[in-house]
Amino acid sequence: MEEMEKAKTKAKSYPVRKVIAPLILSLFAIVWFQFSKVYLTGADNIALREANFAIYVTPEQLQGYLEATAWTCYIVVYVGLIFFWYGLVRYVESKEVSK
Amino acid sequence: MILQPVFSETWAVIFGLFGLSGFILGWVAQRGNYCFINAMTSIFTTKSLERFGALLLLFGLTALGTGILTAFGVIPAVDQYFYNYFAGWYILVGSFIFGFGAAMAGGCNLSMLYRASSGYVQNWIELFGMMIGTYVFAVAIWPFQSYTMQAGILSTTSGGYVEYLPYLLFHSTSSLAVYVTTFIVALPLILLGVYFQWRTRNRWGKSLGGSTPGLPGIRALGSPGIPTPAETSSGLRLKQDVKDMLLLRKPYGTNLSTVILALDMIFVFLVGAGYTFNYLVITSSDGGRFFEYILMPLGINLFTNTPWFNDSLPIVDPSTLMVVMLCVGAFSASYLSGDFKIRIPKDKKRLVIGFLGGMLVGIGVRVALGCNVGLMWTNFGQLGYDGYIFLLGMLGGVYLAVKVQERL
């Protein structure tokens, strides 16, 4: 009976994708914020230099976007790391049991 | 026109709330498996009108919500009509191409994004195809299309209040005109949606030998007082269903998703009033925008020298964060419910079809000036008529795709 339970647990070892996925999400959030700060700000400056006001975004709006993105990034990273840690513990647990 | 914000939030709050709305949109669409294309293909394949009925309910509830907010003066009418697009041949042609491409590729703009976030590789390929399609449109079609729009060839030339149904019907944008038009637009959509769902369930009930056809939750009134055993068990079942949905063990029902999505759109309408003039929910522009973003680190700035990119797409707007958070919301829902998995189709032909379909989606949405979300659904909320044209064209495209797929 015990053997069967063990075999069941072994068969249902915690998937690695569930461990990595939140980490990738957190990294994505950081990359997105950095990209916005560096490239979108740069692109907006080019648009201003070329006097293309159809695509130019005012500094207040761009600053608002960056501020909102920063806060979103914090939330996503913290939540992502919590899930990553939880997933890692479950993964290690499942490996221990299978041994 | 100078922006006159209705509420005095800062830009950061506006962007944040649009992001929140995107998160809700992605989450609910993923949990409800909400797809405009599936709703339409099922009309021609399984002869089921249930999901299409839900779509009509979605449009009707959105129009009702935004219309009432405008009629009672919470939101100025100008916010509702300011971004009503031009209308012309391009909406019909574009929506037809879009419907065909999306049905071939296996997802509308909304489902493409939430499925891509849930690990469907075919939808990643579709998304990439859409970006390429947007570029093809920008260099090959936009110069011609913009000429016909400016010259008024099979096209209106103004947009705004001229295409606002209260103005078209009553030559007025007064509260009364908006109020009456709201009901003229919303009621038929809601009633038709409910009727379609009732008809489909009635037919299923008959074919399965069911005894009590009709919408669940709608019961005949009478015998109040002590609950019958059937009522008690249905109450328990409802409680269990709610619990299962909250714990992500069970997907959301179509109508529950419909109501939440309509409320989400109304929320955006409120939040964006005065700031974005209700450039409500846009998912298609971001296909082009993200292509532009991908090329930026390589030193290529499409907005400096490419048509459409250099005059139609601000560097960033609230919809950018909305689409990003839509993907985050869909990913979170699929991850927490255990649905997330990288899925590569066994038949590699699906990837090629996904790419080509995605290209047609990209071209179609840009020709039509918007997608099923940004133009069709949003336009019902704006009390315009472009949504009806788009719906017609999209149905035609989906029908053709179903016929082509039958022969493949």
XYZ file of C-alpha atoms in Angstrom:
507
model
C 0.000 0.000 0.000
C 2.756 2.379 1.065
C 4.702 1.444 -2.038
C 1.708 2.300 -4.194
C 1.390 5.711 -2.552
C 5.077 6.355 -3.167
C 4.764 5.337 -6.778
C 1.781 7.660 -7.133
C 3.737 10.590 -5.732
C 6.691 9.770 -7.934
C 4.460 9.755 -10.957
C 3.093 13.158 -9.927
C 6.400 14.931 -9.309
C 6.013 18.717 -9.323
C 6.543 19.996 -12.899
C 9.641 22.135 -13.488
C 7.679 24.484 -15.752
C 5.640 25.536 -12.720
C 8.834 26.514 -10.926
C 10.358 28.428 -13.797
C 7.242 30.176 -15.138
C 6.891 32.780 -12.317
C 10.594 33.501 -12.545
C 10.272 34.189 -16.256
C 7.286 36.452 -15.529
C 9.322 38.414 -12.968
C 12.224 38.757 -15.388
C 9.840 39.869 -18.117
C 8.486 42.614 -15.823
C 11.998 43.887 -15.064
C 13.043 43.789 -18.733
C 9.835 45.572 -19.751
C 10.425 48.354 -17.253
C 14.064 48.786 -18.264
C 13.105 48.735 -21.936
C 10.463 51.415 -21.319
C 12.887 53.594 -19.386
C 15.698 53.382 -21.920
C 14.175 52.869 -25.363
C 10.730 54.460 -25.123
C 12.141 57.591 -23.519
C 14.804 57.669 -26.239
C 12.216 57.155 -28.971
C 10.096 59.974 -27.559
C 13.098 62.290 -27.664
C 13.718 61.380 -31.308
C 10.043 62.095 -32.086
C 10.391 65.522 -30.440
C 13.625 66.248 -32.298
C 11.920 65.409 -35.591
C 8.859 67.439 -34.531
C 6.593 64.457 -35.168
C 3.757 65.373 -32.831
C 1.489 62.615 -34.132
C 3.474 60.084 -32.183
C 5.205 62.237 -29.581
C 4.006 61.741 -26.012
C 4.133 64.615 -23.505
C 6.651 64.276 -20.642
C 3.833 64.119 -18.042
C 2.201 61.237 -19.854
C 5.471 59.384 -20.359
C 6.408 59.929 -16.725
C 2.985 58.611 -15.674
C 3.508 55.561 -17.841
C 6.943 54.906 -16.341
C 5.630 55.366 -12.805
C 2.725 52.966 -13.396
C 5.070 50.479 -15.082
C 7.491 50.658 -12.149
C 4.723 49.897 -9.632
C 3.356 47.120 -11.821
C 6.874 45.750 -12.086
C 7.275 45.711 -8.285
C 3.986 43.861 -7.834
C 4.671 41.326 -10.581
C 8.224 40.684 -9.345
C 7.188 40.213 -5.708
C 4.242 37.968 -6.549
C 6.369 36.085 -9.099
C 9.117 35.489 -6.561
C 6.609 34.262 -3.971
C 5.263 31.736 -6.461
C 8.754 30.798 -7.565
C 9.773 30.095 -3.967
C 6.575 28.137 -3.297
C 7.110 26.137 -6.505
C 10.733 25.467 -5.658
C 9.811 24.099 -2.217
C 7.114 21.883 -3.749
C 9.566 20.698 -6.417
C 12.279 19.822 -3.873
C 9.672 18.107 -1.678
C 8.453 15.998 -4.575
C 12.046 15.024 -5.429
C 12.752 14.089 -1.794
C 9.672 11.881 -1.663
C 10.522 10.202 -4.940
C 14.020 9.355 -3.587
C -9.713 69.796 -28.701
C -8.230 70.440 -25.266
C -8.482 67.501 -22.905
C -11.009 68.099 -20.158
C -10.574 65.322 -17.611
C -13.776 64.227 -15.880
C -11.902 62.941 -12.879
C -8.627 64.363 -11.674
C -6.384 61.304 -11.556
C -2.730 61.583 -12.476
C -1.381 59.904 -15.603
C 0.246 57.239 -13.448
C -3.156 56.316 -12.009
C -4.718 56.289 -15.475
C -2.034 53.973 -16.801
C -2.270 51.838 -13.670
C -6.058 51.495 -13.927
C -5.838 50.638 -17.620
C -3.275 48.018 -16.637
C -5.650 46.659 -13.996
C -8.425 46.536 -16.556
C -6.127 44.622 -18.930
C -5.307 42.173 -16.166
C -9.030 41.547 -15.543
C -9.628 41.196 -19.296
C -6.862 38.601 -19.643
C -7.843 36.720 -16.505
C -11.545 36.495 -17.292
C -11.065 35.735 -20.986
C -8.686 32.902 -20.066
C -10.959 31.484 -17.376
C -14.024 31.791 -19.601
C -12.179 30.635 -22.748
C -13.725 33.665 -24.403
C -13.158 33.819 -28.130
C -15.074 35.880 -30.677
C -13.946 33.557 -33.461
C -15.110 30.391 -31.698
C -18.437 32.068 -31.074
C -18.817 32.697 -34.792
C -17.412 29.437 -36.152
C -19.803 27.484 -33.913
C -22.712 29.082 -35.804
C -21.554 27.394 -39.014
C -20.044 24.188 -37.627
C -22.177 22.987 -34.701
C -25.111 25.306 -35.491
C -24.853 26.589 -31.937
C -25.795 30.187 -31.254
C -25.011 30.100 -27.551
C -21.624 31.798 -27.620
C -22.662 34.165 -30.378
C -25.637 35.085 -28.200
C -23.181 35.829 -25.399
C -21.281 38.145 -27.767
C -24.445 40.070 -28.566
C -25.143 40.281 -24.831
C -21.635 41.646 -24.337
C -22.181 44.367 -26.934
C -25.639 45.179 -25.598
C -24.562 45.399 -21.961
C -21.570 47.561 -22.886
C -23.742 49.949 -24.914
C -26.295 50.040 -22.089
C -23.674 50.831 -19.440
C -21.765 53.493 -21.360
C -24.970 55.003 -22.762
C -26.604 55.362 -19.358
C -23.453 56.905 -17.873
C -23.486 59.454 -20.703
C -27.236 60.063 -20.651
C -27.158 60.818 -16.910
C -24.259 63.224 -17.334
C -21.610 61.206 -15.481
C -19.499 61.194 -18.656
C -19.816 63.998 -21.248
C -21.143 62.906 -24.643
C -17.971 64.199 -26.314
C -16.044 61.442 -24.549
C -18.274 58.865 -26.114
C -18.091 60.073 -29.692
C -14.687 61.760 -29.907
C -12.879 58.687 -31.185
C -15.679 57.336 -33.362
C -13.761 56.380 -36.473
C -14.347 57.148 -40.099
C -16.450 54.501 -41.792
C -16.037 53.107 -45.271
C -15.106 50.243 -47.516
C -12.085 49.452 -45.387
C -14.108 48.366 -42.356
C -16.052 45.808 -44.379
C -13.012 44.584 -46.326
C -10.715 44.620 -43.297
C -13.141 42.793 -41.015
C -13.690 40.161 -43.721
C -9.916 39.594 -44.045
C -9.600 39.621 -40.262
C -12.424 37.093 -39.767
C -10.959 34.780 -42.394
C -7.386 35.025 -41.080
C -8.341 34.684 -37.424
C -10.556 31.650 -38.076
C -7.739 30.001 -40.048
C -5.115 30.856 -37.426
C -7.343 29.753 -34.565
C -8.003 32.866 -32.551
C -9.269 36.442 -32.511
C -7.136 39.240 -31.134
C -8.280 38.609 -27.580
C -7.964 34.828 -27.601
C -4.660 35.030 -29.474
C -3.174 37.059 -26.624
C -4.533 34.974 -23.757
C -3.745 31.674 -25.450
C -0.233 32.841 -26.299
C 0.156 33.662 -22.590
C -1.123 30.199 -21.683
C 1.627 28.524 -23.715
C 0.004 27.906 -27.102
C 2.889 28.108 -29.571
C 0.535 28.382 -32.530
C -0.734 31.669 -31.091
C 2.835 32.920 -30.618
C 3.356 32.307 -34.299
C 0.030 34.000 -35.050
C 1.118 37.023 -33.009
C 4.388 37.215 -34.938
C 2.492 36.855 -38.217
C 0.257 39.719 -37.100
C 3.280 41.945 -36.559
C 4.582 41.167 -40.048
C 1.080 41.705 -41.444
C 0.952 45.130 -39.805
C 4.229 46.057 -41.495
C 2.976 44.816 -44.877
C -0.159 46.917 -44.402
C 1.865 49.979 -43.418
C 4.063 49.999 -46.509
C 1.741 48.502 -49.117
C -1.840 49.434 -48.229
C -1.935 52.404 -45.872
C -0.841 55.092 -48.386
C -3.670 54.069 -50.742
C -6.217 53.652 -47.955
C -5.405 56.971 -46.359
C -5.816 58.635 -49.790
C -9.339 57.171 -50.179
C -10.179 58.271 -46.646
C -9.034 61.825 -47.241
C -10.754 62.008 -50.623
C -13.953 60.463 -49.287
C -13.925 57.603 -51.781
C -16.427 55.091 -50.378
C -15.630 56.616 -47.028
C -16.936 59.217 -44.628
C -14.490 62.008 -43.999
C -15.116 63.150 -40.478
C -15.813 60.618 -37.741
C -16.597 61.957 -34.253
C -20.153 63.116 -33.624
C -21.069 62.744 -37.309
C -20.894 58.973 -36.789
C -22.545 59.100 -33.368
C -25.895 57.342 -33.527
C -27.748 59.842 -31.290
C -26.669 62.570 -33.711
C -27.545 60.507 -36.772
C -30.981 59.632 -35.439
C -31.976 62.845 -33.655
C -29.471 65.461 -34.886
C -28.613 66.040 -31.282
C -26.174 64.872 -28.640
C -28.459 65.828 -25.759
C -29.001 63.523 -22.798
C -32.450 62.534 -24.058
C -31.097 61.650 -27.507
C -28.330 59.567 -25.950
C -30.782 57.924 -23.546
C -33.222 56.883 -26.274
C -30.434 55.732 -28.621
C -28.877 53.677 -25.849
C -32.055 51.620 -25.604
C -32.454 51.456 -29.384
C -28.951 49.950 -29.612
C -28.745 47.898 -26.423
C -32.180 46.302 -26.094
C -32.290 44.463 -29.443
C -28.755 43.161 -28.863
C -29.579 41.919 -25.360
C -32.910 40.395 -26.342
C -31.441 38.745 -29.425
C -28.543 37.402 -27.356
C -30.887 35.920 -24.749
C -33.124 34.483 -27.487
C -30.181 32.850 -29.298
C -28.993 31.244 -26.082
C -32.498 30.095 -25.165
C -33.020 28.631 -28.648
C -29.740 26.723 -28.585
C -30.349 25.302 -25.092
C -33.905 24.452 -26.016
C -32.649 22.468 -29.000
C -29.997 20.714 -26.924
C -32.620 19.981 -24.266
C -34.841 18.362 -26.871
C -32.035 16.390 -28.500
C -30.826 15.164 -25.092
C -34.379 14.419 -23.971
C -34.261 17.180 -21.336
C -37.498 18.141 -19.663
C -37.020 21.778 -18.692
C -35.450 23.853 -21.396
C -34.544 27.467 -20.850
C -31.916 29.604 -19.239
C -30.596 28.292 -15.944
C -31.218 30.658 -13.109
C -34.511 31.845 -14.572
C -37.301 29.983 -12.800
C -41.020 30.297 -12.832
C -42.204 32.364 -9.923
C -44.518 30.753 -7.404
C -44.721 28.530 -4.328
C -42.647 30.803 -2.103
C -41.745 29.669 1.383
C -40.219 26.303 2.166
C -37.538 25.380 -0.371
C -38.113 22.133 -2.202
C -35.344 19.478 -2.223
C -34.563 20.447 -5.813
C -34.122 24.093 -4.797
C -31.894 23.131 -1.874
C -29.686 20.966 -4.050
C -29.454 23.661 -6.732
C -28.482 26.148 -4.008
C -25.760 23.807 -2.805
C -24.604 23.234 -6.366
C -24.399 26.981 -6.940
C -22.311 27.381 -3.780
C -20.016 24.583 -4.910
C -19.738 26.138 -8.389
C -18.797 29.525 -6.929
C -16.214 27.871 -4.679
C -14.763 25.900 -7.593
C -14.538 29.012 -9.747
C -12.844 31.019 -6.998
C -10.345 28.224 -6.458
C -9.799 28.049 -10.231
C -10.918 24.424 -10.378
C -13.655 25.253 -12.835
C -13.739 27.687 -15.793
C -16.106 30.635 -15.694
C -19.407 30.249 -17.487
C -19.898 32.133 -20.745
C -22.492 34.519 -19.340
C -20.524 35.227 -16.170
C -17.486 36.085 -18.319
C -19.709 38.244 -20.526
C -20.978 40.289 -17.575
C -17.496 40.761 -16.075
C -16.039 41.767 -19.453
C -18.848 44.279 -20.044
C -18.230 45.758 -16.576
C -14.518 45.905 -17.353
C -15.194 47.879 -20.530
C -17.496 50.263 -18.638
C -14.740 50.664 -16.026
C -12.286 51.695 -18.778
C -14.890 54.088 -20.163
C -15.128 55.768 -16.761
C -11.405 55.773 -16.092
C -10.375 57.059 -19.499
C -12.970 59.824 -19.697
C -11.240 63.071 -20.586
C -7.788 61.543 -20.675
C -7.935 59.233 -23.619
C -11.371 60.240 -24.835
C -12.300 56.625 -24.530
C -9.912 55.201 -26.930
C -11.167 52.236 -25.019
C -9.634 48.832 -25.430
C -7.097 48.381 -28.177
C -5.313 45.137 -28.775
C -4.610 45.343 -32.497
C -2.533 48.537 -32.580
C -0.210 46.923 -30.136
C 0.591 44.188 -32.630
C 2.248 46.906 -34.684
C 3.553 48.730 -31.669
C 5.302 45.669 -30.271
C 6.902 45.015 -33.651
C 8.219 48.550 -33.494
C 9.413 47.948 -29.916
C 11.219 44.711 -30.869
C 13.180 46.578 -33.526
C 14.121 49.537 -31.290
C 17.061 47.820 -29.516
C 18.439 47.031 -32.999
C 18.515 50.739 -33.741
C 15.573 50.582 -36.168
C 12.885 53.161 -35.457
C 9.942 52.493 -37.741
C 8.252 55.711 -36.650
C 10.923 57.798 -38.326
C 10.405 56.611 -41.891
C 7.576 54.083 -42.266
C 4.034 55.051 -43.250
C 1.330 54.454 -40.608
C 3.957 53.988 -37.903
C 4.968 57.640 -38.354
C 1.501 59.156 -38.093
C -0.910 56.796 -36.381
C 0.793 55.310 -33.386
C 1.927 57.325 -30.349
C 5.099 55.966 -28.742
C 3.042 54.814 -25.784
C -0.571 55.125 -24.610
C -2.708 53.519 -21.884
C -3.530 50.582 -24.126
C 0.156 49.576 -24.141
C 0.134 48.725 -20.466
C -3.351 47.291 -20.864
C -2.180 44.733 -23.435
C 0.938 43.861 -21.436
C -1.193 43.325 -18.333
C -3.741 41.369 -20.366
C -0.959 38.876 -21.072
C 0.123 38.912 -17.408
C -3.493 38.335 -16.279
C -3.988 35.467 -18.712
C -0.670 33.932 -17.730
C -1.506 34.218 -14.015
C -4.917 32.609 -14.518
C -3.517 29.755 -16.568
C -0.579 29.224 -14.211
C -2.650 29.235 -11.014
C -5.313 26.975 -12.477
C -2.684 24.517 -13.730
C -3.600 25.101 -17.397
C -0.244 26.616 -18.331
C 1.753 24.387 -20.598
C 3.901 24.966 -23.670
C 1.830 23.358 -26.400
C 3.404 22.755 -29.790
C 0.948 21.414 -32.359
C 1.854 17.941 -33.592
C 0.842 18.849 -37.109
C 3.504 21.401 -38.100
C 1.218 22.590 -40.892
C -0.758 24.336 -38.146
C 2.235 26.591 -37.473
C 2.423 27.701 -41.104
C -1.332 28.279 -41.187
C -1.023 30.139 -37.883
C 1.622 32.451 -39.341
C -0.256 33.122 -42.577
C -3.527 33.561 -40.675
C -1.746 35.934 -38.304
C -0.504 37.984 -41.253
C -4.063 38.268 -42.541
C -5.183 39.249 -39.039
C -2.529 41.994 -38.990
C -3.529 43.280 -42.407
C -7.258 42.941 -41.715
C -7.296 44.793 -38.414
C -5.257 47.650 -39.773
C -7.349 47.972 -42.922
C -10.478 47.992 -40.745
C -8.844 50.543 -38.390
C -9.267 48.191 -35.451
C -9.926 44.652 -34.325
C -12.869 42.796 -32.856
C -12.098 44.395 -29.487
C -10.768 47.844 -30.368
C -13.240 48.559 -33.118
C -16.254 46.264 -32.911
C -16.828 45.833 -29.180
C -15.569 49.335 -28.352
C -17.725 50.920 -31.020
C -20.885 49.455 -29.538
C -19.829 51.194 -26.331
C -19.341 54.411 -28.313
C -22.831 54.185 -29.806
C -21.403 54.251 -33.314
C -22.320 52.065 -36.252
C -18.883 50.775 -37.273
C -19.341 47.804 -34.950
C -22.306 46.555 -36.994
C -20.298 46.772 -40.241
C -17.383 44.970 -38.627
C -19.668 42.241 -37.276
C -21.122 41.645 -40.723
C -17.717 41.508 -42.447
C -16.223 39.304 -39.753
C -19.098 36.816 -40.002
C -18.516 36.647 -43.770
C -14.785 36.011 -43.301
C -15.376 33.328 -40.671
C -17.926 31.603 -42.917
C -15.416 31.493 -45.779
C -12.698 30.139 -43.471
C -15.021 27.364 -42.248
C -15.737 26.385 -45.851
C -12.017 26.437 -46.744
C -11.132 24.362 -43.666
C -13.730 21.772 -44.641
C -11.832 21.264 -47.891
C -8.316 21.215 -46.372
